[in-house]
Coordinates of C-alpha atoms in Angstrom, one line a residue:
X217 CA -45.4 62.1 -2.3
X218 CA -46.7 63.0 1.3
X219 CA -46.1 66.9 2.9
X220 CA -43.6 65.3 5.2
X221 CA -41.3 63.4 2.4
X222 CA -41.3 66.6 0.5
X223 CA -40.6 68.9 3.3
X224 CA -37.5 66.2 4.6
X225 CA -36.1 66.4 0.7
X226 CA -36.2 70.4 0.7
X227 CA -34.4 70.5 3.6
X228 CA -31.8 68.1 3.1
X229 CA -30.7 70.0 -0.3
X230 CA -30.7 73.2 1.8
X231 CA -28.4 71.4 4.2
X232 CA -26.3 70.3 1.4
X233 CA -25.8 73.5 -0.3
X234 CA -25.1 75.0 3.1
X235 CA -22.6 72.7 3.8
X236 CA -20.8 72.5 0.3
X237 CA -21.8 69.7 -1.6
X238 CA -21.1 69.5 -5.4
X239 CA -24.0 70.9 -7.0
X240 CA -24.5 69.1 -11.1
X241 CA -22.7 70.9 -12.5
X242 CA -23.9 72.8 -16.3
X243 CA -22.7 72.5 -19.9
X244 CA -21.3 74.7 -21.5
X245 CA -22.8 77.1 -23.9
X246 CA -22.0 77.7 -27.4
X247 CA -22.2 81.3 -27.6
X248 CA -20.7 81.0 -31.6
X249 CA -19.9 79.3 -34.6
X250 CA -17.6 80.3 -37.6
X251 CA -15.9 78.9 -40.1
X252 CA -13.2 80.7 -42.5
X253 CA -12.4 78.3 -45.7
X254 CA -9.3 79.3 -47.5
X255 CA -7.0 77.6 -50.1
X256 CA -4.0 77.2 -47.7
X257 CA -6.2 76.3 -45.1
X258 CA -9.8 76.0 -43.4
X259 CA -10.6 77.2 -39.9
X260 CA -13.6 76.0 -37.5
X261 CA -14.1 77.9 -34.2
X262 CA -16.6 77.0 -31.6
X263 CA -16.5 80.0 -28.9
X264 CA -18.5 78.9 -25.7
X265 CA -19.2 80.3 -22.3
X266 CA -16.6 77.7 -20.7
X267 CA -13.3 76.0 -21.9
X268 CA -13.7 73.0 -23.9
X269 CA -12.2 69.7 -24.2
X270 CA -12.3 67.0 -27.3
X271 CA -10.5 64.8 -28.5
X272 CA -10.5 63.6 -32.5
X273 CA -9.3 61.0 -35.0
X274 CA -9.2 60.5 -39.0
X275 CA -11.5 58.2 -41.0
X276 CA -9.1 57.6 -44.2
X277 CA -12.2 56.4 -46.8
X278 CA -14.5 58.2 -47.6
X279 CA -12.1 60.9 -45.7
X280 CA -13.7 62.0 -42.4
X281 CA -12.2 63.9 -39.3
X282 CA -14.6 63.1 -36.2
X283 CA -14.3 65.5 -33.2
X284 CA -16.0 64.5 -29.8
X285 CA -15.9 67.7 -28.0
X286 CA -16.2 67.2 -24.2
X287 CA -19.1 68.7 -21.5
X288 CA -21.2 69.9 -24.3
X289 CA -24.9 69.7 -25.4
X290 CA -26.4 70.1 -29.0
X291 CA -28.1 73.5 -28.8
X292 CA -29.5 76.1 -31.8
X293 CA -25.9 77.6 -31.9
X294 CA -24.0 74.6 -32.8
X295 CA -26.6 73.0 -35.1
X296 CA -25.5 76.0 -37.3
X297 CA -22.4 75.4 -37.9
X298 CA -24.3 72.9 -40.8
X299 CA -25.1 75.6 -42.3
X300 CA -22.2 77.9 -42.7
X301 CA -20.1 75.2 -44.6
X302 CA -19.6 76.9 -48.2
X303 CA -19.7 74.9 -51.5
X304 CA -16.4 76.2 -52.2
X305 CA -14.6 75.5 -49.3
X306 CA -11.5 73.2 -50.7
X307 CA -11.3 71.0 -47.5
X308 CA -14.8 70.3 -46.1
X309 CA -17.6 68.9 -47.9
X310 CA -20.4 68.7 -45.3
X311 CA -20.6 68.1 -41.3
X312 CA -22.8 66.4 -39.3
X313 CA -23.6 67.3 -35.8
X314 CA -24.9 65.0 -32.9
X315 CA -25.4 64.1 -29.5
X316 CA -23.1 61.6 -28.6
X317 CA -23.4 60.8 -24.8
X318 CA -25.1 63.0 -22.6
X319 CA -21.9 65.4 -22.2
X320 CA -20.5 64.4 -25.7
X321 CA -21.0 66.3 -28.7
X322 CA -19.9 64.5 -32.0
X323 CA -19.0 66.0 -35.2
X324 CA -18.4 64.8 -38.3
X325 CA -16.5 66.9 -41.1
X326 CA -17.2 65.2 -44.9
X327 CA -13.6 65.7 -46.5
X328 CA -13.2 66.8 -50.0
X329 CA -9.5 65.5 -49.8
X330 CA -6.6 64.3 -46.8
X331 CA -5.9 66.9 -44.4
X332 CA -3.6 67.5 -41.6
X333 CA -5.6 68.9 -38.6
X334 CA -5.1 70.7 -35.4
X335 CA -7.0 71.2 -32.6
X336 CA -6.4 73.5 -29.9
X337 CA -7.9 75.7 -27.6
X338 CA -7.7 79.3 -26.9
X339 CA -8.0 81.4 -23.8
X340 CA -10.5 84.6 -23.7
X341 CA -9.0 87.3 -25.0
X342 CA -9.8 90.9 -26.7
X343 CA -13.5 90.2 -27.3
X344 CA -13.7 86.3 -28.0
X345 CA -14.7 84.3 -25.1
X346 CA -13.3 80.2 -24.9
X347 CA -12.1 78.9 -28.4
X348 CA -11.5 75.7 -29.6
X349 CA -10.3 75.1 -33.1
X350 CA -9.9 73.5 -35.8
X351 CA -7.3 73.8 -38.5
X352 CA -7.6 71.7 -41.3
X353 CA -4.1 71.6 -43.2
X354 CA -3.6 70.2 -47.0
X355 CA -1.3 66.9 -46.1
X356 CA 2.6 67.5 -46.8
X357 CA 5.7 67.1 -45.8
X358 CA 5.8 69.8 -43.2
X359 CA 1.4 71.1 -42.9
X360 CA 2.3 73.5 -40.4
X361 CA 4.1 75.3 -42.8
X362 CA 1.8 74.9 -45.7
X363 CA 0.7 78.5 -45.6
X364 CA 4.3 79.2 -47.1
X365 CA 4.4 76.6 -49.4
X366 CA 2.6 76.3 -53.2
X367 CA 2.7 72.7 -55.1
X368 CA 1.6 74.4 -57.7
X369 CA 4.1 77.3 -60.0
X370 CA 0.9 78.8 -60.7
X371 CA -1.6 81.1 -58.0
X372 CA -3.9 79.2 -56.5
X373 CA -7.6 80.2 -57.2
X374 CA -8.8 83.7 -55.6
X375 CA -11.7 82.7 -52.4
X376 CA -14.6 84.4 -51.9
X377 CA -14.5 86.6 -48.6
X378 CA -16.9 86.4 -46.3
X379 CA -20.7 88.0 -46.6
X380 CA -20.5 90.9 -44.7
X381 CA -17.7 92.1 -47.2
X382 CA -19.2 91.3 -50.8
X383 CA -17.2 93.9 -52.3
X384 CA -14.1 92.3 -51.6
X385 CA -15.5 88.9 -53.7
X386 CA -14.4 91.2 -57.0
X387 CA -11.3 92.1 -56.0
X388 CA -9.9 88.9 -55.2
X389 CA -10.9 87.3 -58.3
X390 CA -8.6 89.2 -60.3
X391 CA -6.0 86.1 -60.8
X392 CA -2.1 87.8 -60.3
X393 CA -0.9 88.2 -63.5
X394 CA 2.9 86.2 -62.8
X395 CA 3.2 83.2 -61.0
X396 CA 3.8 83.5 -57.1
X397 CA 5.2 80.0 -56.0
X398 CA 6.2 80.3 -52.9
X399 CA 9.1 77.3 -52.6
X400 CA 10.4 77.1 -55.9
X401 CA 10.0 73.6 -55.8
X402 CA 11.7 73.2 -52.1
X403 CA 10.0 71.1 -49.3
X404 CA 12.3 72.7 -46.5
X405 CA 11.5 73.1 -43.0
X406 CA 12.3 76.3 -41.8
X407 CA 15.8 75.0 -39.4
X408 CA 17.1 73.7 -43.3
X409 CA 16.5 77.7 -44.3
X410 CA 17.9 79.1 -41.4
X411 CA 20.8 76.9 -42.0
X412 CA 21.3 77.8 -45.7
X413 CA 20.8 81.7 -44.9
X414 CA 23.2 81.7 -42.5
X415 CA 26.2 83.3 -44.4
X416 CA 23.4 86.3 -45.0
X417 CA 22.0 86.6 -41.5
X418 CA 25.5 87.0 -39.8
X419 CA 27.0 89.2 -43.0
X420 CA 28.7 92.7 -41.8
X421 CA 27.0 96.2 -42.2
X422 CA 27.5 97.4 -45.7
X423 CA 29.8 99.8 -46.1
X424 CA 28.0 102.1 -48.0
X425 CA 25.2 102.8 -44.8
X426 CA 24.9 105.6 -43.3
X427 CA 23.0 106.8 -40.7
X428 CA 21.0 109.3 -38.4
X429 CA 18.8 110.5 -35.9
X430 CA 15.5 111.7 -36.0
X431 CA 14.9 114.7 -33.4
X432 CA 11.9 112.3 -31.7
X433 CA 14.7 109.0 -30.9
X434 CA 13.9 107.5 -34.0
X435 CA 17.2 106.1 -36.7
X436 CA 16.9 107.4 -40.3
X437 CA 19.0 106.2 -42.8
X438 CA 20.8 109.0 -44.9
X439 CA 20.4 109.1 -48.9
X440 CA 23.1 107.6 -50.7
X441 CA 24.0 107.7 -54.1
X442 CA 23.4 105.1 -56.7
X443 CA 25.1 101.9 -56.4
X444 CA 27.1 101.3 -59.7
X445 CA 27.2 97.4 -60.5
X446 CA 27.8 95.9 -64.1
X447 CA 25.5 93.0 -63.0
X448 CA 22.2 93.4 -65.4
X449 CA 18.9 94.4 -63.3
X450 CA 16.0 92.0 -62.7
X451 CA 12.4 92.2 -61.8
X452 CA 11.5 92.8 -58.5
X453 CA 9.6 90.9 -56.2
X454 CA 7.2 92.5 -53.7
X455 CA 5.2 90.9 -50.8
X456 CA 2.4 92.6 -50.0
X457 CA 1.0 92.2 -46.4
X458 CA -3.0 92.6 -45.5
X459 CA -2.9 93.0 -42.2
X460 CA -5.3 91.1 -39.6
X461 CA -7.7 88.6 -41.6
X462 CA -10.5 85.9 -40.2
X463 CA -10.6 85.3 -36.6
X464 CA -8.4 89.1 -36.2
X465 CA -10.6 91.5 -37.2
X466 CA -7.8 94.4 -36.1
X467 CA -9.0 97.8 -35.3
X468 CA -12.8 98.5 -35.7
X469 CA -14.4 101.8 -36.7
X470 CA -17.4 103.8 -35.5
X471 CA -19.7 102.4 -38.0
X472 CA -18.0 98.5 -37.3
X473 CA -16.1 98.6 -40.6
X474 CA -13.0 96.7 -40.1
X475 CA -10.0 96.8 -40.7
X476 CA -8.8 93.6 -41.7
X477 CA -11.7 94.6 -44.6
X478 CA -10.4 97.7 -45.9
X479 CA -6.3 97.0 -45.6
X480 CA -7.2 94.0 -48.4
X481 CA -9.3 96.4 -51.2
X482 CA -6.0 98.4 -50.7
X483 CA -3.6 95.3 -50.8
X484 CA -5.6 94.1 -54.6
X485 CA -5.5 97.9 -55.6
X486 CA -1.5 97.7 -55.0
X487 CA -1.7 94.2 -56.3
X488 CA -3.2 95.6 -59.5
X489 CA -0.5 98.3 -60.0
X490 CA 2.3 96.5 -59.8
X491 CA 1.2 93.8 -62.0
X492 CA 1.2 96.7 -64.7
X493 CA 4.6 98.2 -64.0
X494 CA 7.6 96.9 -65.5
X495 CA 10.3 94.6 -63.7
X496 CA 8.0 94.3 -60.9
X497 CA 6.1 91.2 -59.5
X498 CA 4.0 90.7 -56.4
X499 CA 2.9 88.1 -54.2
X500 CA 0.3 88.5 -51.2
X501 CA 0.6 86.8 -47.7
X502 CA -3.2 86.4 -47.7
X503 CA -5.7 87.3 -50.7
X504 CA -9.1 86.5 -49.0
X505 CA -10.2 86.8 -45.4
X506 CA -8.2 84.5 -43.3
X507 CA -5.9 84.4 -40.6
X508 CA -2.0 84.0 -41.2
X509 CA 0.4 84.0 -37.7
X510 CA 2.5 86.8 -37.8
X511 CA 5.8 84.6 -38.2
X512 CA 4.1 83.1 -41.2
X513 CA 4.1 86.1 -43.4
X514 CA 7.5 86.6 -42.9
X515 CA 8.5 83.1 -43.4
X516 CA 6.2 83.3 -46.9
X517 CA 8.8 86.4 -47.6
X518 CA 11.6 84.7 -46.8
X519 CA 10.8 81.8 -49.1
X520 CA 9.6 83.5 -52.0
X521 CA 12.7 85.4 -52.1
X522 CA 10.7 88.6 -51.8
X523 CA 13.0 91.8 -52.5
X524 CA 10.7 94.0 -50.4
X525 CA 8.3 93.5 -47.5
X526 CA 5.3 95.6 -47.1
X527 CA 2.6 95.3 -44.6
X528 CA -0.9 97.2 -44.9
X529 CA -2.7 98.6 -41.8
X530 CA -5.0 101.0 -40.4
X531 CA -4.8 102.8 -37.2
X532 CA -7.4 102.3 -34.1
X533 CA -6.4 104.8 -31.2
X534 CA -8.5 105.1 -27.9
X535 CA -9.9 108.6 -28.8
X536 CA -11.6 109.5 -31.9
X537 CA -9.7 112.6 -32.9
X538 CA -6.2 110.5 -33.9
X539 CA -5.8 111.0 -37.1
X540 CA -3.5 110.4 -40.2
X541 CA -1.1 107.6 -42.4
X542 CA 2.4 107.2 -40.9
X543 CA 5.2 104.6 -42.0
X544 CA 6.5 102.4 -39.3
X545 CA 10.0 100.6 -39.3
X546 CA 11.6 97.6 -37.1
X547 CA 14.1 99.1 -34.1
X548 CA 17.5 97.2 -32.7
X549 CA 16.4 98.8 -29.4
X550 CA 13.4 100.6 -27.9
X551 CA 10.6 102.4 -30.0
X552 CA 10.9 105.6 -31.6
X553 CA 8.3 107.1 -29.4
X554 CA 5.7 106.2 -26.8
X555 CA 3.0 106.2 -29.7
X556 CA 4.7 104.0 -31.8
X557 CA 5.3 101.4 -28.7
X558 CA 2.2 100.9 -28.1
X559 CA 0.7 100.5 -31.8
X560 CA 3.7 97.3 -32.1
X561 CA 2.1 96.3 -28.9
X562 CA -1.3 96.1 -30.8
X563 CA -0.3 94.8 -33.6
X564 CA 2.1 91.9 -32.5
X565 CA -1.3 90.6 -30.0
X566 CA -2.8 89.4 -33.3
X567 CA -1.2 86.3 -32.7
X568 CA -3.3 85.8 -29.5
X569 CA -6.6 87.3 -31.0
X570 CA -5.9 85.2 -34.6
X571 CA -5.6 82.2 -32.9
X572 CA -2.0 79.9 -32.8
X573 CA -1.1 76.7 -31.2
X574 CA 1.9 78.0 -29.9
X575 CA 2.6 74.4 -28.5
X576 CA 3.6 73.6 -32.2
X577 CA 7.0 73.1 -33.0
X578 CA 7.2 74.7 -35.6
X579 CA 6.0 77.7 -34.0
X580 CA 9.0 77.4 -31.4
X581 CA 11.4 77.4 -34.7
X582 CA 10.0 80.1 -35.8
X583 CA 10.7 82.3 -32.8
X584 CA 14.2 81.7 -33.7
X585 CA 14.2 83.8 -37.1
X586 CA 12.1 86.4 -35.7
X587 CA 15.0 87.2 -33.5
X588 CA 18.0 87.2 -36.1
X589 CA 17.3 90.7 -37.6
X590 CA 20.3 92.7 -39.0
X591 CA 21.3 96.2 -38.6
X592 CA 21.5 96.0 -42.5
X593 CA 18.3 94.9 -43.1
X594 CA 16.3 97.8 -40.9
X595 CA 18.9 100.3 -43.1
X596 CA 17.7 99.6 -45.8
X597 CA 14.0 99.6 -44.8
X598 CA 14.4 102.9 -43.7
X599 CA 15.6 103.7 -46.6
X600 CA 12.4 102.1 -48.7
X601 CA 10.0 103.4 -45.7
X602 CA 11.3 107.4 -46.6
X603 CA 10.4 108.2 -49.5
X604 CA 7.2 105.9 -48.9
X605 CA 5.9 108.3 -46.3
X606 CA 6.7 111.9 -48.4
X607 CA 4.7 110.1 -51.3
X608 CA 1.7 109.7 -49.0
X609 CA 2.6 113.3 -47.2
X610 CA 1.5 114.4 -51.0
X611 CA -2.5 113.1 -50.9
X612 CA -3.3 112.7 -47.1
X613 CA -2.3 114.7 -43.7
X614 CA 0.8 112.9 -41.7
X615 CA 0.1 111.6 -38.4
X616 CA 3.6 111.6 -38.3
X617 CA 6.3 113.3 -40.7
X618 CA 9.2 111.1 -39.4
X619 CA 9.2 107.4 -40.1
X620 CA 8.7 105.7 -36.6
X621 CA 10.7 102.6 -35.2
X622 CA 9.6 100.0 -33.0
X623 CA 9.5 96.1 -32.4
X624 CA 6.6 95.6 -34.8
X625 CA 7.1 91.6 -35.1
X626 CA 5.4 91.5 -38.7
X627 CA 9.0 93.2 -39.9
X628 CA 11.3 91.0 -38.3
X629 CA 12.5 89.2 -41.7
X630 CA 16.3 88.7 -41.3
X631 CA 16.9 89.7 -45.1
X632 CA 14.2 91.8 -46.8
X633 CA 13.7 95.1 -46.4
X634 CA 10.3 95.5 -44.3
X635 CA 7.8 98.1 -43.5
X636 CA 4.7 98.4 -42.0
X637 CA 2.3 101.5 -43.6
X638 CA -1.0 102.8 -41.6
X639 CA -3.3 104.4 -44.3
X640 CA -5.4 106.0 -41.8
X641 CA -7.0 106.3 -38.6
X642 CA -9.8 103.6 -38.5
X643 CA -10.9 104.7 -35.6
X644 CA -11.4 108.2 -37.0
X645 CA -15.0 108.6 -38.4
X646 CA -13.9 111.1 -41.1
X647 CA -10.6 108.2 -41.9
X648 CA -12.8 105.3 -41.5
X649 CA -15.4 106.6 -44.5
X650 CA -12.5 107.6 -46.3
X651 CA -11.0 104.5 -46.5
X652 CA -14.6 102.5 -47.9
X653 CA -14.0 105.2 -50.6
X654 CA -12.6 103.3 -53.9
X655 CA -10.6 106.3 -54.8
X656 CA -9.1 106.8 -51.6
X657 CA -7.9 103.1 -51.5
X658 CA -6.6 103.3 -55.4
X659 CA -4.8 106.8 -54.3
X660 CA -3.1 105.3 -51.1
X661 CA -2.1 102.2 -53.4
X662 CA -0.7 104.3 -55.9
X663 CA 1.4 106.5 -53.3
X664 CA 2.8 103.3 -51.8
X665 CA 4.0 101.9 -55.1
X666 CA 5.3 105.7 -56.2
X667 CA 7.2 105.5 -53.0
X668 CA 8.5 101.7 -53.5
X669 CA 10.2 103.1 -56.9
X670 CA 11.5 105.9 -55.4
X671 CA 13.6 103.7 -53.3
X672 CA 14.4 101.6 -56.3
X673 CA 15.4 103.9 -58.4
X674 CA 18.1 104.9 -56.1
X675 CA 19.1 101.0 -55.0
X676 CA 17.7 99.2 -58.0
X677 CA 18.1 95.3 -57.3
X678 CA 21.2 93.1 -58.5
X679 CA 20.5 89.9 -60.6
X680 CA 19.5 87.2 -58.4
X681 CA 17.6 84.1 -60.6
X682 CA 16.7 85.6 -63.6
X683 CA 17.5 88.5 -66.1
X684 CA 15.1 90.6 -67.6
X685 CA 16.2 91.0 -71.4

């Protein structure tokens, strides 16, 4: 090429750029690649320096999902995703990535059975760039809801956690010892249960409730005597809540331990004592590290018939020095303190930071329940949360002595008495080696239960489905 040709083609782009032209424009980057495999579901998130579009179709034999994902390249980040598919994962038996067309990416994900999937995309938020997922759902009636539902009368198969928890691998193969179906048999959507509760969810306040005040704003309910009832007890039914899980890491401390790590030792530890005590059963919203939408765990409550509701936490504050286990309750109206607001603020953004299409219907449904609390329902959690937090008040420092209120969505369950318990300040260094401590988690476990049958002992449970002999 002569002097003069290259010198004319220089300054034509210069005169291009000056006067706006479209420059080619760059793929985006895949910055990374995780998968979380679970029973009730598996999860594949590609998180990239740009949003990302793709669009995605079955192949019914051998069972295939093919995703062509949209102003992409193949680049080291991507090709791993190959790698990171588990032999245990109940959905996906291998994947394939390629280059497709030169903006096209194509993947291929080997089915080990039919699923149900959705793909969406997620805006950056908390510390995840663009995300676009991929839910892979068992096939039902209703797969959006198959995180509350069990075909099976028997618990499905514990999951390995992931590798930067191994310890968690033992704990969550300890099978429950009773069967925690989830449906009883039903295939419901969630408008026929809202239907059928009805009567429940628009009852009158009890009679025998009484209340009071707290001197910080918050409600607490009064002690009452026993109820006396002919009808024979049963066994009790407890859902037990691990906060956070996969994509939602929750709060992080010093060292990066996190917290959707340490809330789940505690939630087997509690597991494990309940199991052993008598007239008591226990189901978990999540036994392995995956995400489950905050409406979800209370509609797995709800349709397990759960008699209590407890979700597992710790605390991350801005400043080191927070420190303590406190016992949090839902409020009709504003929050019990300034504090307290702003940890239900946290806590309900795991929605966002989890990851939920919340395009889906069902999701819309959902938001319906979560609104039809009762006044009876946060009476009697306050009554469960009370003697919850003086147990704990025994073996660890209080952050607070009073049990706080606010509009923590995790507790919205219209029937089941719900509360939310922060074991300790992950954000504290002292709190956050505490809690990796095994006999800090079993004596926090063992001062939630002690607290739980407390409350029982005072409002033990009425016959229901069955009668223990």
């Amino acid at each position: 090429m002569s002097t003069d040709r290259r010198r004319f083609l220089v300054h034509s782009s210069s005169i291009a750029l000056l006067l706006g032209a479209p420059a080619i424009a760059r793929g985006a980057t895949i910055v990374a690649v995780r998968v979380w495999p679970a029973s009730e579901y598996t999860r594949v998130t590609l998180e990239s320096d740009q949003a990302l579009s793709a669009s995605h179709f079955l192949v019914p034999d051998p069972p295939r999902l093919v995703v062509d994902v949209k102003g992409l390249n193949l680049d080291p980040q991507l090709r791993e995703l190959v790698g990171k598919i588990r032999p245990d994962d109940p959905f996906i038996r291998d994947v394939r990535v390629a280059q497709y067309a030169p903006d096209v990416v194509r993947l291929v994900l080997d089915l080990k059975q039919a699923v149900h999937p959705q793909v969406f995309t997620l805006p950056p938020v908390a510390a995840y760039r663009n995300r676009m997922v991929f839910d892979l759902y068992p096939v039902g009636p209703n797969s959006l809801l198959a995180l509350g539902k069990s075909q099976s009368p028997s618990p499905s198969p514990p999951q390995a956690p992931s590798q930067e928890q191994p310890q968690l691998q033992a704990r969550a193969g300890r099978a429950s010892a009773e069967p925690t179906s989830l449906t009883h048999g039903r295939e419901d959507t969630l408008g026929d249960w809202l239907q059928q509760h009805r009567s429940s969810l628009d009852a009158p306040r009890t009679p025998e409730v009484a209340q009071g005040r707290h001197d910080d704003g918050g409600t607490v309910a009064r002690q009452e005597p026993p109820r006396r009832d002919r009808r024979p007890q049963r066994s009790v039914l407890l859902m037990l809540d691990p906060g956070h899980g996969g994509e939602d890491p929750g709060a992080t401390g010093p060292s990066g331990v996190h917290e959707k790590d340490m809330v789940l030792l505690i939630g087997h530890e509690l597991r494990e004592l309940v199991q052993r005590t008598p007239n008591m059963r226990v189901a978990m919203t999540r036994e392995s590290d995956f995400f489950v939408p905050l409406w979800m765990r209370v509609e797995k409550a709800q349709r397990a018939n759960a008699d209590l509701f407890t979700s597992i936490h710790a605390d991350g504050w801005y400043t080191p020095q927070a420190r303590g286990a406190s016992v949090f309750c839902l409020s009709e109206g504003g929050a019990s303190s300034v504090e307290a607001r702003l940890m239900a603020q946290r806590e309900n953004a795991a929605d966002s930071i989890g990851g939920i299409d919340i395009q889906a219907h069902d999701y819309q449904v959902a938001k319906v329940m979560l609104d039809m609390s009762t006044t009876a329902q946060i009476d009697a959690s306050l009554k469960m949360a009370a003697p919850t937090l003086r147990r704990m008040g025994s073996i660890v420092h209080l952050h607070s002595r009073q049990v706080q209120q606010a509009g923590f969505v995790v507790l919205k369950s219209p029937t089941v008495p719900s509360m939310l318990v922060e074991t300790a300040f992950i954000s504290n260094p002292e709190e956050e080696a505490r809690l990796q401590t095994p006999a800090y988690r079993r004596k926090m476990a063992r001062a939630i239960l002690e607290g739980i049958r407390d409350y029982l002992g005072t409002r033990p449970p009425l016959a229901r489905r069955r009668t223990m002999v």
